[in-house]
PDB file of C-alpha atoms in Angstrom:
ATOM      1  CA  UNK A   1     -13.459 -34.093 -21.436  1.00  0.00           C
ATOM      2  CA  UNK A   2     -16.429 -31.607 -22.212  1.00  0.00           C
ATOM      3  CA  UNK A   3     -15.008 -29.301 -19.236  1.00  0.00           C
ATOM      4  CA  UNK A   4     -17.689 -27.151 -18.025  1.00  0.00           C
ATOM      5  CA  UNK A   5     -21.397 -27.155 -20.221  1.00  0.00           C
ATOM      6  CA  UNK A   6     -24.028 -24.492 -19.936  1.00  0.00           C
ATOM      7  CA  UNK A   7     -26.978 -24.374 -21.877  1.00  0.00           C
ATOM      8  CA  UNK A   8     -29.178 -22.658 -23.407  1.00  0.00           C
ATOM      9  CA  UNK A   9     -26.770 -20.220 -24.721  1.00  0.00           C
ATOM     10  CA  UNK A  10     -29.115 -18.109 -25.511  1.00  0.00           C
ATOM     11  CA  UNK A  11     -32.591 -17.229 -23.615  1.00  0.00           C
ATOM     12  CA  UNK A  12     -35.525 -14.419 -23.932  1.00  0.00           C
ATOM     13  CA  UNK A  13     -37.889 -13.911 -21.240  1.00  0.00           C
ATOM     14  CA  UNK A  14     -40.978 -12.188 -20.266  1.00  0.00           C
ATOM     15  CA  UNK A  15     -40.892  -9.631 -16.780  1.00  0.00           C
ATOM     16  CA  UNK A  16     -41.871 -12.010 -14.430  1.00  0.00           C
ATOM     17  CA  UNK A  17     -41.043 -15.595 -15.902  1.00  0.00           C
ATOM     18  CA  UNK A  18     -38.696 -18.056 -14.352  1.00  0.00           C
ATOM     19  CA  UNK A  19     -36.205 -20.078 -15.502  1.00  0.00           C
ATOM     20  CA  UNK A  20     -33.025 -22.042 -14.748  1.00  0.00           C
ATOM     21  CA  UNK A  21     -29.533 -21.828 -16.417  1.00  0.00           C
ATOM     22  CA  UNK A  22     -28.212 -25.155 -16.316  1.00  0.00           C
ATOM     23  CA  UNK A  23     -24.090 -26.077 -15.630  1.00  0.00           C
ATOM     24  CA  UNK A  24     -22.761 -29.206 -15.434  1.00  0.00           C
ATOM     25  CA  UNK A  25     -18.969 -30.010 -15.371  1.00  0.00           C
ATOM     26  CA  UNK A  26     -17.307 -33.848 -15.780  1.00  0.00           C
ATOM     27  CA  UNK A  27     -13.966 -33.054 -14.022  1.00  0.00           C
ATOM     28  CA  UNK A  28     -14.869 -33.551 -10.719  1.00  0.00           C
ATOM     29  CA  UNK A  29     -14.241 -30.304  -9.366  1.00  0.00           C
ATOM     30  CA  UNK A  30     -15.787 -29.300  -5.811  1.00  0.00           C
ATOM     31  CA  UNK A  31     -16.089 -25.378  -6.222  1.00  0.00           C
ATOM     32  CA  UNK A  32     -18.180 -24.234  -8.611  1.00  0.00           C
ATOM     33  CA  UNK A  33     -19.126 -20.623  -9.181  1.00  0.00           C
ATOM     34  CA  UNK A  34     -21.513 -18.323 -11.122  1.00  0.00           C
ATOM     35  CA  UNK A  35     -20.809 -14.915 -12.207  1.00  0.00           C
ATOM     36  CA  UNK A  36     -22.798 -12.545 -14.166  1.00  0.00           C
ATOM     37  CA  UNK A  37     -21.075 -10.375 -16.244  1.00  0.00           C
ATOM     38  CA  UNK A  38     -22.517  -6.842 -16.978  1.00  0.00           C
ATOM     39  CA  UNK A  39     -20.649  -4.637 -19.958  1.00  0.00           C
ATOM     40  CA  UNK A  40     -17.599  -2.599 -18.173  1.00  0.00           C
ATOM     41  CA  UNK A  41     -18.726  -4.316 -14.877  1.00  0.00           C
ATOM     42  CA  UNK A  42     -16.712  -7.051 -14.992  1.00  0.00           C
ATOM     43  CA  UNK A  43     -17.956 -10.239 -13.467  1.00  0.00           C
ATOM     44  CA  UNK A  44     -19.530 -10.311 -10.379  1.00  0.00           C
ATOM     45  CA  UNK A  45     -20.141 -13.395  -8.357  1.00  0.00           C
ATOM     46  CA  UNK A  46     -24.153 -14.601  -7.972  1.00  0.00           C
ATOM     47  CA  UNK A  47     -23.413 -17.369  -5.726  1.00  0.00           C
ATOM     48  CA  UNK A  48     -21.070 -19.960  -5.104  1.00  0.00           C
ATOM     49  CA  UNK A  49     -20.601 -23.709  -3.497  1.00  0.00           C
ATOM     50  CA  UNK A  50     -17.624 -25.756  -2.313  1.00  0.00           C
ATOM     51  CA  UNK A  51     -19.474 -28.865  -2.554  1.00  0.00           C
ATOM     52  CA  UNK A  52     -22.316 -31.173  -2.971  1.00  0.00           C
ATOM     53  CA  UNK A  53     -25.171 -29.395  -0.541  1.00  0.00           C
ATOM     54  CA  UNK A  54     -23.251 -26.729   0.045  1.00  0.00           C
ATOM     55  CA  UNK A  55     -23.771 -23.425  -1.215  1.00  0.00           C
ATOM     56  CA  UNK A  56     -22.976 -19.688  -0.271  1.00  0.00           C
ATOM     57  CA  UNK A  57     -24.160 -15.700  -1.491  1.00  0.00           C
ATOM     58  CA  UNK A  58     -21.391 -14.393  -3.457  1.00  0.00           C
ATOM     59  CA  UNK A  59     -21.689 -10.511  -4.173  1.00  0.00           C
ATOM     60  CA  UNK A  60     -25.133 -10.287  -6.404  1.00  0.00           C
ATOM     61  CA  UNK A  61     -27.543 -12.910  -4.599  1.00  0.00           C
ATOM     62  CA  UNK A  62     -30.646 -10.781  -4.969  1.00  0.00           C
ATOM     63  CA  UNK A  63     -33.079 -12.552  -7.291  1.00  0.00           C
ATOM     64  CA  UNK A  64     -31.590 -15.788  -7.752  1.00  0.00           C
ATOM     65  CA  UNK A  65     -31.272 -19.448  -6.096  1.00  0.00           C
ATOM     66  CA  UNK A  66     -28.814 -22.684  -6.259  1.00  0.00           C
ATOM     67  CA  UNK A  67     -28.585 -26.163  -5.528  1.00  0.00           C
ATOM     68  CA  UNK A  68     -26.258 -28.315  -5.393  1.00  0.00           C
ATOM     69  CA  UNK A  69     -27.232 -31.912  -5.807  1.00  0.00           C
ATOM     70  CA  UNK A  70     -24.455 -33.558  -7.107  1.00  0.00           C
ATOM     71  CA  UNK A  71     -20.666 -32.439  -7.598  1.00  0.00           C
ATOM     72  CA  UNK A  72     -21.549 -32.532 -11.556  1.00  0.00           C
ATOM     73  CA  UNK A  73     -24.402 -29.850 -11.539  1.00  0.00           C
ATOM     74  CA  UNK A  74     -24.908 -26.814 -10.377  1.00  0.00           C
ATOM     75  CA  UNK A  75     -28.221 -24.946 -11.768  1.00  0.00           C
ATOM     76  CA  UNK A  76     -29.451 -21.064 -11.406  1.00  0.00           C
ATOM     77  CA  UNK A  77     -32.647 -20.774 -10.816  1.00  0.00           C
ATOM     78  CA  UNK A  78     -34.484 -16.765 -11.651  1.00  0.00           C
ATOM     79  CA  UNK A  79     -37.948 -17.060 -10.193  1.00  0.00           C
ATOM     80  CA  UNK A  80     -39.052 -13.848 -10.998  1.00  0.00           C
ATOM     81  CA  UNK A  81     -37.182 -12.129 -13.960  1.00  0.00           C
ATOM     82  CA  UNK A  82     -36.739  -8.632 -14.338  1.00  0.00           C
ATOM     83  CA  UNK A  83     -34.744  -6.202 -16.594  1.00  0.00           C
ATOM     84  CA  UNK A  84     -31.962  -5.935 -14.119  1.00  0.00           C
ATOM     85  CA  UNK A  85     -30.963  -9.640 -14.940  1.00  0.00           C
ATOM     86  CA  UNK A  86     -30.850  -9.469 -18.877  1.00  0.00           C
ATOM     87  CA  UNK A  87     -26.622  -9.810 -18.829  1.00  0.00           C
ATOM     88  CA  UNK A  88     -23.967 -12.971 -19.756  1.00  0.00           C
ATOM     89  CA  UNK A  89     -24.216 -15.508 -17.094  1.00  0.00           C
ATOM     90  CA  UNK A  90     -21.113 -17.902 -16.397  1.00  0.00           C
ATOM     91  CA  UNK A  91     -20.729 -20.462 -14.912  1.00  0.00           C
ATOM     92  CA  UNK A  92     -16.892 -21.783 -13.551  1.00  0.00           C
ATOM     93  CA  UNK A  93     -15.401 -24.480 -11.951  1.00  0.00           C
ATOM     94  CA  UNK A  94     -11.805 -25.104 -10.164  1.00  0.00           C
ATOM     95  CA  UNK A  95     -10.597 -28.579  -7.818  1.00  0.00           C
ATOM     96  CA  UNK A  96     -10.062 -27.111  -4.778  1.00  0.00           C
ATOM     97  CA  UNK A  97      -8.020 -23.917  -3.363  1.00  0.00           C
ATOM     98  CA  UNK A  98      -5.404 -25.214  -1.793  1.00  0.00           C
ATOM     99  CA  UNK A  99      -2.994 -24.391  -4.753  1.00  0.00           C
ATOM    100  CA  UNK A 100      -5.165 -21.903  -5.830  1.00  0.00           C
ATOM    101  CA  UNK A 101      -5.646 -23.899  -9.743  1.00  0.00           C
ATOM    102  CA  UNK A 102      -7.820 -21.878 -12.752  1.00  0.00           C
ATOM    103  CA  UNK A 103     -11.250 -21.286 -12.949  1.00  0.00           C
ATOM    104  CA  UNK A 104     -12.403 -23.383 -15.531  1.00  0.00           C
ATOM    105  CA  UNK A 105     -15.208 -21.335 -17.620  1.00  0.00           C
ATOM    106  CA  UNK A 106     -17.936 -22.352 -19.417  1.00  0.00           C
ATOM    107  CA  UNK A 107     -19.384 -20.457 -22.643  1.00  0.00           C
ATOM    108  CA  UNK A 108     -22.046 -18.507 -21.189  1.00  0.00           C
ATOM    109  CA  UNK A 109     -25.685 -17.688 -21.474  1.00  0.00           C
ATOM    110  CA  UNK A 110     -26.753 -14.626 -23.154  1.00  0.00           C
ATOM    111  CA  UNK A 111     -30.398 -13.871 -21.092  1.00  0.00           C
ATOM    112  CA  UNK A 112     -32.561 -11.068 -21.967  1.00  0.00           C
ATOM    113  CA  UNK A 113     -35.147  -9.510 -19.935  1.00  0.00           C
ATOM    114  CA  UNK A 114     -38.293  -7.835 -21.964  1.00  0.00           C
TER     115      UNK A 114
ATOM    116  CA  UNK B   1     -11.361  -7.268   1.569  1.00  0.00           C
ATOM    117  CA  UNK B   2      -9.368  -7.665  -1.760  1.00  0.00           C
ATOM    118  CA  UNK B   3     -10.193  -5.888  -5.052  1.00  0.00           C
ATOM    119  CA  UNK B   4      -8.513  -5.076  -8.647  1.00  0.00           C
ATOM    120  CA  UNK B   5      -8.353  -1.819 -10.449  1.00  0.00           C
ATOM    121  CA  UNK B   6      -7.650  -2.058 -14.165  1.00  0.00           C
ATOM    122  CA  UNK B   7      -6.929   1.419 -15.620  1.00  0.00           C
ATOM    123  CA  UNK B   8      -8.523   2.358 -18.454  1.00  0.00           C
ATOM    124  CA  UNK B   9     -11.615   0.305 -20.213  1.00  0.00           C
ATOM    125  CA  UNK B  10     -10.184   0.158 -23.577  1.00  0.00           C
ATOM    126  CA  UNK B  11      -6.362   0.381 -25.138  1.00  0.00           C
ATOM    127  CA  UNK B  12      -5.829   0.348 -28.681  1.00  0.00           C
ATOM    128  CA  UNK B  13      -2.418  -0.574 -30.210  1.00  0.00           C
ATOM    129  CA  UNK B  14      -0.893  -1.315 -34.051  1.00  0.00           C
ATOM    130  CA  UNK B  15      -0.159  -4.296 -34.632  1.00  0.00           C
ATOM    131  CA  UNK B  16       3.877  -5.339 -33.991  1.00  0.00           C
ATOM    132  CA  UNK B  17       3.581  -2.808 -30.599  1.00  0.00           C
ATOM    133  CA  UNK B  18       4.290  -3.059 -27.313  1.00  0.00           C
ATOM    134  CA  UNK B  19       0.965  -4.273 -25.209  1.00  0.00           C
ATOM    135  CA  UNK B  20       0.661  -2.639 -21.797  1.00  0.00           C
ATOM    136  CA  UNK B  21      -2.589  -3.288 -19.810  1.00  0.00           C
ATOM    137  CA  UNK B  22      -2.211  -2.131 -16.320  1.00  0.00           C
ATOM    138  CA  UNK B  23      -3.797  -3.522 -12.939  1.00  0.00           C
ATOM    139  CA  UNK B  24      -3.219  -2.816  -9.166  1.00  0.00           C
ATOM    140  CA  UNK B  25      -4.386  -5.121  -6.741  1.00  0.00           C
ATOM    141  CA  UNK B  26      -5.562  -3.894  -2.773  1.00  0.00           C
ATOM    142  CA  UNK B  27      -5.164  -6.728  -0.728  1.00  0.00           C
ATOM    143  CA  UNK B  28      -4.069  -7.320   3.541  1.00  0.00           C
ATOM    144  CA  UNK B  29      -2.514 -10.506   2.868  1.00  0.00           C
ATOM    145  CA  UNK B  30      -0.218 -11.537   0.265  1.00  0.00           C
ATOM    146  CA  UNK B  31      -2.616 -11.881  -2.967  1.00  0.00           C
ATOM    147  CA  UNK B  32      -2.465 -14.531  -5.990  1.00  0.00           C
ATOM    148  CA  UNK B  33      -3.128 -12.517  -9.124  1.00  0.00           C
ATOM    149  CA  UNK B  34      -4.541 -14.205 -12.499  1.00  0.00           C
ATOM    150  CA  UNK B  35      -5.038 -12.711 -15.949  1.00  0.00           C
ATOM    151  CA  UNK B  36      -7.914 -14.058 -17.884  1.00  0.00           C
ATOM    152  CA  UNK B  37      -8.332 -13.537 -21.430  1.00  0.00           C
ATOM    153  CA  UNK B  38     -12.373 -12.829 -23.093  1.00  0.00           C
ATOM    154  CA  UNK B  39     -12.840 -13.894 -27.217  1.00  0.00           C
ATOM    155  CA  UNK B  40     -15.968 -12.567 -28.192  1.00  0.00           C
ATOM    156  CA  UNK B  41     -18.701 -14.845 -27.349  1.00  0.00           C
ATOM    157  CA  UNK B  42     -16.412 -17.321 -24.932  1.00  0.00           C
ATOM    158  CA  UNK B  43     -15.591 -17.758 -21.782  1.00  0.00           C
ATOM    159  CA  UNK B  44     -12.708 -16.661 -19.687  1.00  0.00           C
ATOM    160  CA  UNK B  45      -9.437 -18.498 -19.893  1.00  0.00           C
ATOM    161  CA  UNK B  46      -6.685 -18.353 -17.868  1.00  0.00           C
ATOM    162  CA  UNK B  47      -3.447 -16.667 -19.422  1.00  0.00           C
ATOM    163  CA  UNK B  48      -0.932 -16.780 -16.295  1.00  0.00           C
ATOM    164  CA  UNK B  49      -0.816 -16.545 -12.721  1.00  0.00           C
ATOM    165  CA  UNK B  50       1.547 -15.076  -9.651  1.00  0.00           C
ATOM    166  CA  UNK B  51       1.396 -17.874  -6.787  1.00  0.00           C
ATOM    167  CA  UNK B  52       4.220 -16.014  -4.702  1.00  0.00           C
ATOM    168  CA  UNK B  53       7.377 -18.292  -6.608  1.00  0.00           C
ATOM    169  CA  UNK B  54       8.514 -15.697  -8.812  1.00  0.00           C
ATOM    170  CA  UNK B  55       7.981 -12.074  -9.520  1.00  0.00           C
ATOM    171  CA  UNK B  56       8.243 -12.390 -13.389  1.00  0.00           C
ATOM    172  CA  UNK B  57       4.957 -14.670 -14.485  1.00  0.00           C
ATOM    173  CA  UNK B  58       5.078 -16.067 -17.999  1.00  0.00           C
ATOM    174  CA  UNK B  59       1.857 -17.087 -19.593  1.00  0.00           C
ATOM    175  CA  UNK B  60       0.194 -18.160 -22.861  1.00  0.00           C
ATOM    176  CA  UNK B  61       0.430 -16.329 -26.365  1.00  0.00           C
ATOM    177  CA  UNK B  62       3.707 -14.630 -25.525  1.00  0.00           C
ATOM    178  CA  UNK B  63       1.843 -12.211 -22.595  1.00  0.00           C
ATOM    179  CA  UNK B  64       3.776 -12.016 -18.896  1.00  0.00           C
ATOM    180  CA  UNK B  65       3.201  -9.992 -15.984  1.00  0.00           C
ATOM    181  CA  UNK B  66       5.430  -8.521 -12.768  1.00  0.00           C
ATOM    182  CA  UNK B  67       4.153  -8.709  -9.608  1.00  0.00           C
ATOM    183  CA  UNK B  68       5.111  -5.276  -7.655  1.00  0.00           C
ATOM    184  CA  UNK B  69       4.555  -5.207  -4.350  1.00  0.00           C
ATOM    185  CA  UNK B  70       6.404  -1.658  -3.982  1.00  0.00           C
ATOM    186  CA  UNK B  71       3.502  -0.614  -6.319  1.00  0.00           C
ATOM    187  CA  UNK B  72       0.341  -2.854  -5.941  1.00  0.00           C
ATOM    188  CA  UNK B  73       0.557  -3.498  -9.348  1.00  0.00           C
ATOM    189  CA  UNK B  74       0.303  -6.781 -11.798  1.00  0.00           C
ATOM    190  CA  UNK B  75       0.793  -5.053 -15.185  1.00  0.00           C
ATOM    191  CA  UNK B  76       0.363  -7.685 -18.570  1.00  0.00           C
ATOM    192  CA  UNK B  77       2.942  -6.764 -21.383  1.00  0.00           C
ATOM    193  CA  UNK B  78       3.677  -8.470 -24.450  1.00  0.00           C
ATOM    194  CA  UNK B  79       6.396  -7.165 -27.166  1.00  0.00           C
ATOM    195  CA  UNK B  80       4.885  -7.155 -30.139  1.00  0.00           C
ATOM    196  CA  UNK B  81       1.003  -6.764 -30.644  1.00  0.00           C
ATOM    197  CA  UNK B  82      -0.677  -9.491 -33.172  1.00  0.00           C
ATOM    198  CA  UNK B  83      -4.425  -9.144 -34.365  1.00  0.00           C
ATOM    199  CA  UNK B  84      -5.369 -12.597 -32.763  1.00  0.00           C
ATOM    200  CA  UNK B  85      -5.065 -10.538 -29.053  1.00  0.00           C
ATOM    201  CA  UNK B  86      -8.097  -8.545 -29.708  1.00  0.00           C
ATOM    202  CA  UNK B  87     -10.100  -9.557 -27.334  1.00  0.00           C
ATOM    203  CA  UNK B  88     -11.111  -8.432 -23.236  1.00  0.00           C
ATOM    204  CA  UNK B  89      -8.626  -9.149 -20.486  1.00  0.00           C
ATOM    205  CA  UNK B  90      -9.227  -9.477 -16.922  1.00  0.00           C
ATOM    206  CA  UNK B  91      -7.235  -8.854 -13.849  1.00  0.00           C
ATOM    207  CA  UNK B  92      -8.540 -11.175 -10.657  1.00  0.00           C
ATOM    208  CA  UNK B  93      -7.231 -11.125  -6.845  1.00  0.00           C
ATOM    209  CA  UNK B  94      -7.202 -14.240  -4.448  1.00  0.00           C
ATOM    210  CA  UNK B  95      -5.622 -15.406  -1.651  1.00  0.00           C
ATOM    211  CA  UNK B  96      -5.014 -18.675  -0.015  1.00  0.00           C
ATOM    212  CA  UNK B  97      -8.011 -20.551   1.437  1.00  0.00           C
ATOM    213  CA  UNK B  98     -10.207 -18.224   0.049  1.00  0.00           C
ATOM    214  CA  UNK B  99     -13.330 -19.473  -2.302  1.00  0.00           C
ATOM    215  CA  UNK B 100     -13.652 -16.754  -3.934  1.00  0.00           C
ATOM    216  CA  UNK B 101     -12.523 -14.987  -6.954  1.00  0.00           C
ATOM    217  CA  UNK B 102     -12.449 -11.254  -7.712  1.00  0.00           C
ATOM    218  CA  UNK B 103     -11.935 -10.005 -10.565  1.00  0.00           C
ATOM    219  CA  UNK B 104     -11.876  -6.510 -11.812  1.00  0.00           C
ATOM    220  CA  UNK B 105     -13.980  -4.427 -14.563  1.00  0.00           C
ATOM    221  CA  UNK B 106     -11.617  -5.650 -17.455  1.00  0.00           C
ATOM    222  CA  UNK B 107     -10.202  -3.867 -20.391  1.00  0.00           C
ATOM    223  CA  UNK B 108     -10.694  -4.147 -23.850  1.00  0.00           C
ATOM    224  CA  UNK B 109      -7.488  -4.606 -26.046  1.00  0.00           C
ATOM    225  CA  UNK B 110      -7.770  -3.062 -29.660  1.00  0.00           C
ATOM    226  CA  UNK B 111      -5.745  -3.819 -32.532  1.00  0.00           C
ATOM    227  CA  UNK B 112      -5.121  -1.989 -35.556  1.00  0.00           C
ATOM    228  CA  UNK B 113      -3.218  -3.352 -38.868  1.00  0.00           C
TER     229      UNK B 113
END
């Protein structure tokens, strides 16, 4: 299994371009997450979805949008960058919460914002 | 809501001595606690978890935590420090049925030969 696959890994943009981060995981997991993770910030959660076409605002929404297609994918779309989003994006994974199972992480995306 | 505090940002160590990173947890319904561990330029992996069965959690890479609820607190020890634990560790709150994650500003674990 590949687990949980985000590319680029690495990304420069202009103020103002967009982009999206993809994710894609092959273990059939319903929640996936993404966090952005900010040096002695932590990770904070962008957004969030339980399940094909469903998708929620986690804690830093502002400036970004998700889909969920398909239980495999779930891309971030920036439509307008700006400085504020040059950080480590990641993107997670888990089967369901009932037993409350890891968060399966991808490798991240370094973005910059110039 | 639920949140972690991990004290202190960074804790340096020799190697071969005891490892003490410290979290306390705020939470109005029993919590599950995780400890994730950062390698540079990877991705979070889980090293244990407290699900309620026992107090005493035993993870990966000889690291185990005690869940407190006297003191709010999840602490990760390990015994004897090795240079392969360099890395960031993060302390994250949860609770049944609930989607979400939280985890807290992590701390970076330094160690010396």
């Amino acid at each position: 299994n590949a687990g949980v696959t985000q590319t680029p890994k690495f990304r420069i943009l202009k103020i103002g371009q967009s982009m999206t981060l993809q994710c894609t995981q092959d273990m059939n997991h319903n929640y996936m997450y993404w966090y952005r993770q900010d040096p002695g910030m932590g990770l904070k959660l962008i957004y969030y979805s339980v399940g094909a076409g469903i998708t929620d605002k986690g804690e830093v929404p502002n400036g970004y949008n998700v889909s969920r297609s398909t239980t495999e994918d779930f891309p971030l779309r920036l439509e307008l960058a700006a400085p504020s989003q040059t950080s480590v994006y990641f993107c997670a994974s888990r089967p369901d919460i009932a037993t409350n199972e890891k968060l399966f992480f991808g490798s991240g995306t370094q973005l910059s914002v110039l | 809501a639920q949140s972690v505090t991990q004290l202190g940002s960074h804790v340096s160590v020799s190697e071969g001595a005891l490892v003490l990173l410290r979290c306390n947890y705020s939470s109005s319904v029993p919590p599950y606690l995780f400890w994730y561990v950062q390698y540079p330029n990877q991705g979070l992996q889980l090293l244990l978890k407290y699900t309620s069965a026992a107090t005493l959690v035993k993870g990966i890479n000889g690291f185990e935590a005690e869940f407190k609820k006297s003191e709010t607190s999840f602490h990760l020890t390990k015994p004897s420090a090795h240079m392969s634990d360099a890395a960031e560790y993060f302390c994250a709150v949860s609770r049944t049925g609930f989607q979400k994650l939280v985890f807290g500003t992590g701390t970076r674990l330094l160690v010396s030969p």
